Amino acid sequence: MDNNVPTVSEATESKRGPRSYRLRVGIAAGVVVAAAIGGTVTAFALNSDSSSSGSSASSAKGSAVDGPLSTRGGDIVDSKGHKVVLTGVNWFGAETGSFAPHGLWTRSWQSMLDQIAHNGFNTIRLPYSNEMFAAKSKPNGIDFKQNPDLKGLTGQQIMDKIVKGATDRGMMVILDQHRPDQYGQSELWYSQSLTEKQWLDDWTQLAKRYEDNPRVIGADLHNEPRGQATWGDGNPKTDWRLAAEKAGNAIHSVNKNWLIFVEGTDRHKNEQFWWGGDLQGVKKYPVKLKEPNKVVYSAHDYGPGVYNQNWFMAKDFPNNMPAIWKKHWAYIKQQNIAPVLLGEFGGRKTAGKSSEAVWQNALMDYLKKNQISYTYWSLNPNSGDTGGVLKNDWKTVDKNKMKMLSKYQTPLLSAKGKTSE
C-alpha cells in the first residue's frame, strides 16, 4: 500500500488501482509473520475453531526452525528441509514522517509485539522509507512515557528494538523498502530523491546489520512496482526483474542467508492488475540470482473496498476468483516454480454477505488450500480503505478479522530471551 502520511494526524494512504487512478486510503506498511513447521508431512498446524481474539497459534508449542531459510520448488524450507509457512501481518509507520511504527502514541512497542504474537502471527512485514536513515529524520508520534527506551533514538535504532523484540517472541521479520521518502511510493526502485546506488547501499547495510539474527529472514526489495516498471524487456532503467537480480546479488555479497522477496508489476503486456500484483512475466523471465534457491515471489491483491474491479461483479463471483489468482501469481507456487508470499491483502469487511467479505474469506480459503504464505494488511487501523486487525483505539482486536485469519496460521518459533524488555 501507498502511505501518503506527512503527519501522524493525517494517517491516510493511497491504494494502488489497476490504472492511473488512486484512492485515498489509510496507511499501509508491512509486518510479515513467518511460520515454521516441524516436519514435511505435517506442513502446518491449523487452528480453525479459534473464535477468541485470535490467540490460535499462540497456544501451539513454539516450532524449531534451523536457519537459514531457502527455497525448494514451491516451498520455503529450513536447513533440514522442513517446510516453513509464513502467516504474518504488516505493521507500518516507519516509512512515513513518523519514522517509527504507528500506534506508539497510544501504547508501548512491547505490548504491541506481545499482542501480535498472542494472536498467532509468526511473521511481521516491516515497511520503511530510505529517508528514515537520514540524520535529519527524527522519529515522532511516540508517547515517551509509555516508550521511555525509545527517547533519543534514531529511526534505525527503533527498528533495531522492534526487530529484536519480534524475533525474541518467536516471530520472523521481513524488511520492506516501502517508499523512498515519507511523501509517497515510487513506481521504480529509484526516484528523484533516491538513487539506485543509495537503494542498493541501504539494502546491503541492513543485510549486514541483521546478519547475526537468523529470524530476520529477508528483503522485500521494493514495494509495488508499477507505471514505468517493466518485466523482462532488458531496459536497465525500467526492467524490474534486472533490478531485483542486482539487489539480490548485492545483498548476498554481504549476507548469503536472506531470502529475496520480489514483487510483481501492475500489468502484463496490455493487461492491468493491482500494483505489484502481476507476476505473469516470471514464466518467461524468472529472477536468477548467483546464490541459488533464495527467490520468493510476492504479490499484492485487494478487494472491492479498494477498487471495484469487473471480476468482483461477475455473475459467477466468487467462483471466478481462483482462476484470476492462479493466472497472475499463484501459478508460481502451484507449478512448483518458486514459493509465493501474498505480501498484502485486506479489507474492512470479513463477516457477512458483502462482496468484500465474501472475497476475503474466499482468498483465505485459497491460500490455505495451496499452502501459500501471506502477510495481512494490516495490523494498523489507520489504513483508510482496509482498516486493520486492531480497531481505532489501537488496542481492541477485530474479532471477525481474527476469526478469518486464524483459519490459516502456522506456529510461531520458540521464544527466546525476555519477552518484556
PDB file of C-alpha atoms in Angstrom, residues 25 28 69 102 148 187 249 270 288 293 337 344 357 376 391:
ATOM      1  CA  VAL A  25      -6.808   5.333   1.861  1.00  0.00           C
ATOM      2  CA  ALA A  28      -0.168   0.620   4.935  1.00  0.00           C
ATOM      3  CA  LEU A  69      15.858 -20.479   5.034  1.00  0.00           C
ATOM      4  CA  HIS A 102       2.488   3.682  14.172  1.00  0.00           C
ATOM      5  CA  PRO A 148      10.898   5.725  27.531  1.00  0.00           C
ATOM      6  CA  GLU A 187       6.938   3.474  -9.419  1.00  0.00           C
ATOM      7  CA  ASN A 249      23.182 -10.301  -5.588  1.00  0.00           C
ATOM      8  CA  ASN A 270      -1.637  -4.596 -22.049  1.00  0.00           C
ATOM      9  CA  LYS A 288      18.038 -15.599 -11.335  1.00  0.00           C
ATOM     10  CA  ASN A 293      17.219 -21.122  -4.093  1.00  0.00           C
ATOM     11  CA  ILE A 337       8.461 -22.867  -9.795  1.00  0.00           C
ATOM     12  CA  GLU A 344      -0.512  -7.563   1.122  1.00  0.00           C
ATOM     13  CA  ALA A 357     -16.292 -10.169   3.000  1.00  0.00           C
ATOM     14  CA  TYR A 376      -2.020  -9.420   6.044  1.00  0.00           C
ATOM     15  CA  LYS A 391      -9.694  -1.263  15.954  1.00  0.00           C
TER      16      LYS A 391
END
